[in-house]
mmCIF file of C-alpha atoms in Angstrom:
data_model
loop_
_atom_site.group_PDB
_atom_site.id
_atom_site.type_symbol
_atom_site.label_atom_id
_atom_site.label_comp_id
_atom_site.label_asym_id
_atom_site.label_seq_id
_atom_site.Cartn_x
_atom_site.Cartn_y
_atom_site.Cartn_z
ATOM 1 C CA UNK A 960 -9.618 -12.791 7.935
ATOM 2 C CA UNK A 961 -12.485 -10.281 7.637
ATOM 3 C CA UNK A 962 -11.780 -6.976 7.038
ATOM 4 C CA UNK A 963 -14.152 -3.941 7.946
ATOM 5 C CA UNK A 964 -14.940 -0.614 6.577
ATOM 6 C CA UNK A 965 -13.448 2.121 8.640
ATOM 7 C CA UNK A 966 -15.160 5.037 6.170
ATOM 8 C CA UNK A 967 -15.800 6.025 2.705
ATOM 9 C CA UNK A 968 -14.679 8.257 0.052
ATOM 10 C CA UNK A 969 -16.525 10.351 -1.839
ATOM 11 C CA UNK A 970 -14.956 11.237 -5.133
ATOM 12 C CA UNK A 971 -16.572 12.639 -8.780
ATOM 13 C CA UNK A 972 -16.416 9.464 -10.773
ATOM 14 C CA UNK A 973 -19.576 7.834 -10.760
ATOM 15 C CA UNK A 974 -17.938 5.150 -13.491
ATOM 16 C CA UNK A 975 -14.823 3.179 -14.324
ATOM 17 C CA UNK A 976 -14.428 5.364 -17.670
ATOM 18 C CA UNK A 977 -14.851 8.742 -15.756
ATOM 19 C CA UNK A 978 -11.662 7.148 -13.488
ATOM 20 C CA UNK A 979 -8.113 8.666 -14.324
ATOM 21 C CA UNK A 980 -5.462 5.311 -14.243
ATOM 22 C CA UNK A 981 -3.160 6.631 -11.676
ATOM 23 C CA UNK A 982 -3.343 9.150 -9.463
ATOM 24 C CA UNK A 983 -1.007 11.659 -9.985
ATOM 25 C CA UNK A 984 -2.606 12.306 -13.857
ATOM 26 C CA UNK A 985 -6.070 13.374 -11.220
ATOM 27 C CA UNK A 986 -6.344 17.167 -10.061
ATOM 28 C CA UNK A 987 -9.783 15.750 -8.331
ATOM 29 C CA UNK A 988 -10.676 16.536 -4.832
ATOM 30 C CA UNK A 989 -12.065 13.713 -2.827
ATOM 31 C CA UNK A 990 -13.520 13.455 0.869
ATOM 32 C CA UNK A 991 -12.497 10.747 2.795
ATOM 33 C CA UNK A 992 -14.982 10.031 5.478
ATOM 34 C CA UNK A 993 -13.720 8.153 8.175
ATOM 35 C CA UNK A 994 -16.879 7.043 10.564
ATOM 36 C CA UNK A 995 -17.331 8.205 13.954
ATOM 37 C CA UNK A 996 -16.214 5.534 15.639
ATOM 38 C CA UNK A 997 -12.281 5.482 14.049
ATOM 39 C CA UNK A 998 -12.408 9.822 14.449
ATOM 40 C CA UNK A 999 -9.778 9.733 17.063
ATOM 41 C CA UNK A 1000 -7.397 7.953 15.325
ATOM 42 C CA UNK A 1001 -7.056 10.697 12.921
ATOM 43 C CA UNK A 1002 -5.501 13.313 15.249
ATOM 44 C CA UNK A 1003 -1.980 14.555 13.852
ATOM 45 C CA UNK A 1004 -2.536 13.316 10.276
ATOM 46 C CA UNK A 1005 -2.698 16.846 9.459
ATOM 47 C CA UNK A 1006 0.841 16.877 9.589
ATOM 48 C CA UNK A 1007 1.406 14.663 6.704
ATOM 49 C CA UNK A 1008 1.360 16.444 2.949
ATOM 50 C CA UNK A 1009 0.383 12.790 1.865
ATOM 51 C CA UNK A 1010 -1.136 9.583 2.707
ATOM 52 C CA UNK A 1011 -1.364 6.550 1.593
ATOM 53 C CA UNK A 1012 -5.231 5.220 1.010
ATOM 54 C CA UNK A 1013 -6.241 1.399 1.368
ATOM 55 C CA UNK A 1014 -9.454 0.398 -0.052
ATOM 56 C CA UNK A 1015 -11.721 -1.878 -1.483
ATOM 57 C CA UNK A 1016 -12.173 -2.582 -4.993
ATOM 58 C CA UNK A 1017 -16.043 -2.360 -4.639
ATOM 59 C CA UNK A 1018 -17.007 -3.086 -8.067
ATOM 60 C CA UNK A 1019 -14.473 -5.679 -9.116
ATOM 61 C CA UNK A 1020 -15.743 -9.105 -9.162
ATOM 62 C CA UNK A 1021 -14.230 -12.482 -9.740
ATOM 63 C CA UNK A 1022 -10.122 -12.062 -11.553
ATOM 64 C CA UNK A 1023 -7.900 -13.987 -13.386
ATOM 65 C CA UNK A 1024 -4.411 -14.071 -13.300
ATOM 66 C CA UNK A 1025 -3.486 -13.485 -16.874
ATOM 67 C CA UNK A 1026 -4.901 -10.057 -17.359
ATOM 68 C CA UNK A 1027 -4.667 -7.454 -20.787
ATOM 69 C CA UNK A 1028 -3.891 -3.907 -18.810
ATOM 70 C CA UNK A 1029 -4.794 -0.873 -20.235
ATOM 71 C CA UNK A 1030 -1.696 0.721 -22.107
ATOM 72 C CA UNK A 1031 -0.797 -2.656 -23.464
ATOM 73 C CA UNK A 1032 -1.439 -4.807 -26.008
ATOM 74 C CA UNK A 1033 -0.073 -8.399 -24.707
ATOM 75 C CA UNK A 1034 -1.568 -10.346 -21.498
ATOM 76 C CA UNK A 1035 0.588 -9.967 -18.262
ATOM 77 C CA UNK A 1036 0.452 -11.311 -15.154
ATOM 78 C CA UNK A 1037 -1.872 -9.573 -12.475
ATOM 79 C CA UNK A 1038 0.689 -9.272 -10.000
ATOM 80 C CA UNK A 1039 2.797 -7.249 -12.157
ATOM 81 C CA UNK A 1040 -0.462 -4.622 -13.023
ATOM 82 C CA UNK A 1041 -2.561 -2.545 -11.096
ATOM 83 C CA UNK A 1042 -5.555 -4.077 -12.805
ATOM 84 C CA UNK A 1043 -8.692 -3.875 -9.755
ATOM 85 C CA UNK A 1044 -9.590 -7.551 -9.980
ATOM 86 C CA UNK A 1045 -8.007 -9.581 -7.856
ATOM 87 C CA UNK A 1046 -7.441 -12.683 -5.252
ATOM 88 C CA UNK A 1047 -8.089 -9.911 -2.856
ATOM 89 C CA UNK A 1048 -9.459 -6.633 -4.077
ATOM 90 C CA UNK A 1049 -7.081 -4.217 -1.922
ATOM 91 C CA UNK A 1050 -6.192 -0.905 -3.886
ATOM 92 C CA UNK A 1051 -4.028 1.511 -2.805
ATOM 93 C CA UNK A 1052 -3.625 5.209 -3.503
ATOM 94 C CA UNK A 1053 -0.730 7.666 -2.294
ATOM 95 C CA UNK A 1054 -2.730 11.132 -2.106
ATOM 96 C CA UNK A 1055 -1.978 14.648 -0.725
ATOM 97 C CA UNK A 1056 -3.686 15.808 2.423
ATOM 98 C CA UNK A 1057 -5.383 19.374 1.866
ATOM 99 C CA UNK A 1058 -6.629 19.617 5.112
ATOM 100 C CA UNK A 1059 -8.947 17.802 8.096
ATOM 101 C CA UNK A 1060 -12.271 18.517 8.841
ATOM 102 C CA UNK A 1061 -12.770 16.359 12.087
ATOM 103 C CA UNK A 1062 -13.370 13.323 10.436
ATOM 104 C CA UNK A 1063 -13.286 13.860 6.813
ATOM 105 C CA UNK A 1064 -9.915 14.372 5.533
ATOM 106 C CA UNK A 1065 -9.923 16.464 2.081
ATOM 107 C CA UNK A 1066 -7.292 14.922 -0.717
ATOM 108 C CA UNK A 1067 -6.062 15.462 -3.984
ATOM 109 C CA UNK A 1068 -4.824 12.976 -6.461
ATOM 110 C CA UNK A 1069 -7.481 10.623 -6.004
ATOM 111 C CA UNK A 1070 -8.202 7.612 -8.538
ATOM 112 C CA UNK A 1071 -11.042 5.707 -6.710
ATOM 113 C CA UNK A 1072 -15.084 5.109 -7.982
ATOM 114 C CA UNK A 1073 -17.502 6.989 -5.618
ATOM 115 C CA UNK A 1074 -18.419 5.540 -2.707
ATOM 116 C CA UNK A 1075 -15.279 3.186 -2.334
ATOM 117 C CA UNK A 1076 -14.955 1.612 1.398
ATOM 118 C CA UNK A 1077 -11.814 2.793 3.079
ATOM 119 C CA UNK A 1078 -9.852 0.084 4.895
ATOM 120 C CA UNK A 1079 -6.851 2.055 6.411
ATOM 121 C CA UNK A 1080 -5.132 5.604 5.994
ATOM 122 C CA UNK A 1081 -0.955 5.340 7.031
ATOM 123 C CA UNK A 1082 1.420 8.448 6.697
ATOM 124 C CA UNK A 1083 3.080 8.799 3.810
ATOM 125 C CA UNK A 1084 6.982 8.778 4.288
ATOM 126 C CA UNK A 1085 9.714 9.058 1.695
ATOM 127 C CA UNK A 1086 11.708 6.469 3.489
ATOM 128 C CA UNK A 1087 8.930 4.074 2.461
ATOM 129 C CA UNK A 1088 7.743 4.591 -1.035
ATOM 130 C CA UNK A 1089 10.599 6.308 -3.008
ATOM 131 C CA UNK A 1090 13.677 4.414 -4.261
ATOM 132 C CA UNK A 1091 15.927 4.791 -6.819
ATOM 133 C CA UNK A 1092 16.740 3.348 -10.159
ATOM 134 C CA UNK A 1093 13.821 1.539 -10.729
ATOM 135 C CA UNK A 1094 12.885 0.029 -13.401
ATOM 136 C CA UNK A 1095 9.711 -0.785 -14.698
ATOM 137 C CA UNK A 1096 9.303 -3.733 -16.687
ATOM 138 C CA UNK A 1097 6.446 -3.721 -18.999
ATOM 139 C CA UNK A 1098 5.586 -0.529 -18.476
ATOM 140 C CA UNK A 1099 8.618 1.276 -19.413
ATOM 141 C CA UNK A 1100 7.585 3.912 -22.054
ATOM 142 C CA UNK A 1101 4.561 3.383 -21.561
ATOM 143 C CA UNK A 1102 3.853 5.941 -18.861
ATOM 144 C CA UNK A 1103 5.105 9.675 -18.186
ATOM 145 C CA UNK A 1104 7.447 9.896 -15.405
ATOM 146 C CA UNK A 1105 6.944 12.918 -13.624
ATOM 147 C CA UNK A 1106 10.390 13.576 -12.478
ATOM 148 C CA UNK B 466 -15.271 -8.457 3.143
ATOM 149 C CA UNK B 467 -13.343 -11.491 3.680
ATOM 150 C CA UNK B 468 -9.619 -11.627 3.020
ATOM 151 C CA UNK B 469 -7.533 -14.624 2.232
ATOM 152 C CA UNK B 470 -3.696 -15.570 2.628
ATOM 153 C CA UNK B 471 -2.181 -15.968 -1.585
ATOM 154 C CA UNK B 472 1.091 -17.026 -0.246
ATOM 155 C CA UNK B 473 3.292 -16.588 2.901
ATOM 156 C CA UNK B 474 6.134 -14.254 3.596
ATOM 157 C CA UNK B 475 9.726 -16.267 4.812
ATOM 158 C CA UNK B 476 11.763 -13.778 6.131
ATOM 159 C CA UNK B 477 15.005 -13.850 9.139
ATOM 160 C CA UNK B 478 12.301 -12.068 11.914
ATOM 161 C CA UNK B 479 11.307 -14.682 14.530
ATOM 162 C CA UNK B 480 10.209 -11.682 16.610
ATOM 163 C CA UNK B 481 9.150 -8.706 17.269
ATOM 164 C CA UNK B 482 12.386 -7.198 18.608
ATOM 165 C CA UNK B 483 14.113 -8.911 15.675
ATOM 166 C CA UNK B 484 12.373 -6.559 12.917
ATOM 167 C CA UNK B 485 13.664 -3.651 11.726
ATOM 168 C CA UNK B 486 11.233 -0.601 11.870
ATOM 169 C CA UNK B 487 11.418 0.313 8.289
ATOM 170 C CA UNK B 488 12.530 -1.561 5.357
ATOM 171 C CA UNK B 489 14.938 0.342 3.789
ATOM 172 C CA UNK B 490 17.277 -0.347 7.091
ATOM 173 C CA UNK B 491 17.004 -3.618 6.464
ATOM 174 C CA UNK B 492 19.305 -5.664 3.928
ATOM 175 C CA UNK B 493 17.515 -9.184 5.030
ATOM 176 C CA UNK B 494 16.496 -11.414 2.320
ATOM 177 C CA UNK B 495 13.204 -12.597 2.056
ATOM 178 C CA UNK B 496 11.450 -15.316 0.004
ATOM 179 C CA UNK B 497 7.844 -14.616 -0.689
ATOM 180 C CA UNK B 498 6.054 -17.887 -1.056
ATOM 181 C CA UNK B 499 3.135 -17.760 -3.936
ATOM 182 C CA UNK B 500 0.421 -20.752 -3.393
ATOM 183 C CA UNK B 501 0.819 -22.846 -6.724
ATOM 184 C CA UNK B 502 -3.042 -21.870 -7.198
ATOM 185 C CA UNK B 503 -1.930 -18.298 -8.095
ATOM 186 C CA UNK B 504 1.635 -18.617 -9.466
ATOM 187 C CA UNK B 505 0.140 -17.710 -12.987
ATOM 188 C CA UNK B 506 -0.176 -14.389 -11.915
ATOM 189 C CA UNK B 507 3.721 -13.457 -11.162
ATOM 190 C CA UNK B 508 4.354 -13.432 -15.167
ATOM 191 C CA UNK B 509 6.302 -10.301 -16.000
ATOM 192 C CA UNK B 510 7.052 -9.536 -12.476
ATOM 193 C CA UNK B 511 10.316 -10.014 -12.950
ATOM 194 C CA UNK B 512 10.816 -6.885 -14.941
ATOM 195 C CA UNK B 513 10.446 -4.559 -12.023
ATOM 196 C CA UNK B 514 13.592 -3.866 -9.755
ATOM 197 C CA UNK B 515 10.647 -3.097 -6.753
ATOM 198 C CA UNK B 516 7.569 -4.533 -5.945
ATOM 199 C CA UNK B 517 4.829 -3.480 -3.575
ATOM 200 C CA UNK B 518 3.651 -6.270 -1.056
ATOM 201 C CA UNK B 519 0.440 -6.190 1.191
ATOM 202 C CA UNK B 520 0.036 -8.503 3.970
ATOM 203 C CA UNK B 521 -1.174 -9.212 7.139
ATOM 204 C CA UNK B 522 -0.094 -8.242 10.456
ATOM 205 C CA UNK B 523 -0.815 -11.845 12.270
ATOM 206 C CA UNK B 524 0.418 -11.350 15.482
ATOM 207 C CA UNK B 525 -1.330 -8.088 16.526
ATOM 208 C CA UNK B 526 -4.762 -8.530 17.588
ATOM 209 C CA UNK B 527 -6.420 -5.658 19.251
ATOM 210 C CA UNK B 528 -5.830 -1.860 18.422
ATOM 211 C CA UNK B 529 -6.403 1.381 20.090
ATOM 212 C CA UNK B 530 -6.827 4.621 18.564
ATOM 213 C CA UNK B 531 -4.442 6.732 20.442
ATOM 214 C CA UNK B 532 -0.895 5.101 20.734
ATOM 215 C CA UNK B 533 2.742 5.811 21.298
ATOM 216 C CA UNK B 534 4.613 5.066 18.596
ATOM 217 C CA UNK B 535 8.439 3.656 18.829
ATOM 218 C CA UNK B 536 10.901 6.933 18.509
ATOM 219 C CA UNK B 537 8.085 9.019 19.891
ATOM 220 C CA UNK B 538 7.265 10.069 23.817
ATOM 221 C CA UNK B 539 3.762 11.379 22.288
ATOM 222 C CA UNK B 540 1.100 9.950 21.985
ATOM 223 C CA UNK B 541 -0.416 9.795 18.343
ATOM 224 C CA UNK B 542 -3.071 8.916 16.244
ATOM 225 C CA UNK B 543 -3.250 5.629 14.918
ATOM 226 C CA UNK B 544 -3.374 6.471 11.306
ATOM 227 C CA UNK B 545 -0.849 8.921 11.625
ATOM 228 C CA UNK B 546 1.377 6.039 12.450
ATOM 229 C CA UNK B 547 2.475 2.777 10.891
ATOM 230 C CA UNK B 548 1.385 0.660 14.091
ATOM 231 C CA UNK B 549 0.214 -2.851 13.361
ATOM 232 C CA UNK B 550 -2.532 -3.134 15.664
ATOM 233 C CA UNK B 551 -5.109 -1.710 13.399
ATOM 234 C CA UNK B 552 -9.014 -1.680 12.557
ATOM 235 C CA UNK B 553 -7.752 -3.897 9.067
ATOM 236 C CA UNK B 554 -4.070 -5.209 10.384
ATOM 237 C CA UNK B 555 -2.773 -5.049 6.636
ATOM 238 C CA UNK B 556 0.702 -3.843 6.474
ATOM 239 C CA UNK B 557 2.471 -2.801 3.427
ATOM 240 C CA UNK B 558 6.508 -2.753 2.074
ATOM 241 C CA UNK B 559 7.780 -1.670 -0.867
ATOM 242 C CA UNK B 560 10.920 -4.045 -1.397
ATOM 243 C CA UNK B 561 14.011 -4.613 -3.950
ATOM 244 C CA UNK B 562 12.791 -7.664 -6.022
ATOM 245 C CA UNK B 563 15.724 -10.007 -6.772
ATOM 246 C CA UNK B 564 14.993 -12.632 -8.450
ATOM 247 C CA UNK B 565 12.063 -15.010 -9.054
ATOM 248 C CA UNK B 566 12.221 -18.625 -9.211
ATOM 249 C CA UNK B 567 8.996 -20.075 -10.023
ATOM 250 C CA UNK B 568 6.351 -19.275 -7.311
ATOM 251 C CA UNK B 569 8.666 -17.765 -5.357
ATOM 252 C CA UNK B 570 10.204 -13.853 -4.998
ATOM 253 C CA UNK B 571 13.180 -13.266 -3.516
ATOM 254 C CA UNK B 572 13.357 -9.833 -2.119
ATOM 255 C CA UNK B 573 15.263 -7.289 0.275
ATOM 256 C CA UNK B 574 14.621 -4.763 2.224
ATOM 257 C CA UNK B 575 11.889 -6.633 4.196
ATOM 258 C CA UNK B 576 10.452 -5.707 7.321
ATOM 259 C CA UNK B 577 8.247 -8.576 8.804
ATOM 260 C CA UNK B 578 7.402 -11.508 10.666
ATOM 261 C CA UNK B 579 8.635 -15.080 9.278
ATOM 262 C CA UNK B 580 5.119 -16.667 8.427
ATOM 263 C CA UNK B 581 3.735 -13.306 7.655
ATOM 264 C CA UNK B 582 0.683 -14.525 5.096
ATOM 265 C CA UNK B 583 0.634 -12.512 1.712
ATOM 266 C CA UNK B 584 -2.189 -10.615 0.419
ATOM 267 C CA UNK B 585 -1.317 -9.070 -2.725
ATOM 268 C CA UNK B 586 1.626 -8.001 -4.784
ATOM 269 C CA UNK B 587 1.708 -4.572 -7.149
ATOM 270 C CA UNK B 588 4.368 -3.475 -9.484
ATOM 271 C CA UNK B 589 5.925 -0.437 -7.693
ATOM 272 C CA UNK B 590 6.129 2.437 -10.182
ATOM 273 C CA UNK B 591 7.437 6.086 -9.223
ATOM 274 C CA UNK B 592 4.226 7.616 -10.278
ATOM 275 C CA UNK B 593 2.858 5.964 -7.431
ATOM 276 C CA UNK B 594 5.279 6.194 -4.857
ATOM 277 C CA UNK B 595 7.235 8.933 -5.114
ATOM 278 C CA UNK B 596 6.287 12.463 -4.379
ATOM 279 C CA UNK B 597 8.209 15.221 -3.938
ATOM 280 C CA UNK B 598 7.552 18.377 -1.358
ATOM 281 C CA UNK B 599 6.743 15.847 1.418
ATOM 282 C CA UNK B 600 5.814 17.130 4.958
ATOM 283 C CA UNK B 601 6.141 13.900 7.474
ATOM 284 C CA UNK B 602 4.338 15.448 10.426
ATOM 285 C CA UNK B 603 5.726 13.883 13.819
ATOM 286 C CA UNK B 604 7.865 12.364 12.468
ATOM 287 C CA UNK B 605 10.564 14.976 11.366
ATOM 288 C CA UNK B 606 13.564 14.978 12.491
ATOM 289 C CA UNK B 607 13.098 11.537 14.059
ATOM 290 C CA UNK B 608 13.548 9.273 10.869
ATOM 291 C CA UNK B 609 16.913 9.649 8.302
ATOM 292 C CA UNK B 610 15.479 9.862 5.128
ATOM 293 C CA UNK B 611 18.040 8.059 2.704
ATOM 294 C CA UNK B 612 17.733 11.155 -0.177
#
C-alpha cells in the first residue's frame, strides 16, 4: 500500500539530539500544516484538547529487530520500543491542540524532527488511549510517570 | 512511501456490523499473526499488560472529507473523527496483551476486521497515552468514558 503525505510539521529540532524522547517531557510548539487539498477535513478538530499525530519517520533508514533503546543498557526487541527504525516507519504522537489557523493546527508536546510528513491527525479520546494498571515491562523505572 | 503488511490481525469480526466501535467495549480475543521474517522483534513484548497496534483499514477504499460519523446526525470533519475511509486508511487500537506464544499475540479489546494486515506494534506506556484535562469536542456526551 502507498501511503501519501497529507501535510507537514514544522517543529524546532533541526536534529535527532535536539529531539526530547517522548512527548510529554517537550513544552515545544509545533505547526502542523495540513495542505490545501485535506483543509476541510479539519473542521471541528478545534474541539479536541488533543490529538493524536501519525507520521513518517523521515530520516530513519533500514532497522533491525533487535534494537539497544535509549534508557537501557541490554538489546530488546523493536516491537516492544519506540525506537524510529522500523519495518514501517509510522510514529505516532498524542499532542494538545492550542488552536486552528485554517489549515495549520498549533500543538504542544511535540517530539518530531522538522519537516516530518504528516500521514493522519484522529481525535484524541480517553476511551482510547488511557487504561489502567499497566505495566511496563522493560521500562519500568526507567521513566517518570506523570501521574 | 510504500507500506507493507508485518503480520495479519485474526479477530471474531467477519463484518462491518459485527465490530464494535471502540475497543474498550469489546472483550473479543484476538490473535495477532507476526510473519516469521519479523518474529525477532516481539522480544520483551511480553512485559507490557497493553500494546499499541497500527494497521490497515482494507476494506475502505475511498474517503471524503466531510462525513457523518456513527452516534452523530452532524456532519464532521474527517480528522475530527475515527472514520476508516481516510487519505492513509491506517487505523490504530490500543489493546490488553495476553499472552504471546511465539509469533503470535493474543490480545483483547480488539476492534477490527478478521484479516486486518498489521503494520506495526508499540509498547503502550501512560506517558504516551494518557492525558488528563481532555476536551473530546463532538463527541461529549455521546461516548461513556470508562473513568
Amino acid at each position: 500500500m502507498e501511503i501519501v503525505p497529507i501535510g507537514k510539521i514544522h517543529t524546532p529540532f533541526q536534529s535527532k539530539s535536539d529531539t526530547p524522547i517522548q512527548p510529554f517531557r517537550s513544552q515545544a510548539v509545533a505547526s502542523v500544516e495540513v495542505f490545501e487539498e485535506y483543509a476541510e477535513g479539519l473542521s471541528d478538530t478545534e474541539g479536541f484538547s488533543h490529538i493524536i499525530l501519525l507520521y513518517v519517520f523521515h530520516r530513519s533508514s533500514s532497522y533491525q529487530l533487535t534494537v539497544k533503546p535509549f534508557l537501557e543498557d541490554q538489546p530488546r526487541g523493536l516491537f516492544a520500543t519506540r525506537y524510529p527504525a522500523r519495518p514501517n516507519q509510522i510514529g505516532l504522537s498524542v499532542v494538545r491542540l492550542l488552536r486552528r489557523e485554517e489549515n495549520v493546527l498549533f500543538t504542544e508536546g511535540i517530539d518530531v524532527l522538522d519537516g516530518t510528513p504528516l500521514l493522519d491527525i484522529k481525535p484524541y479520546v480517553p476511551d482510547f488511549g488511557a487504561r489502567d494498571n499497566v505495566r511496563i515491562g522493560w521500562l519500568e523505572g526507567k521513566i517518570a510517570t506523570p501521574q
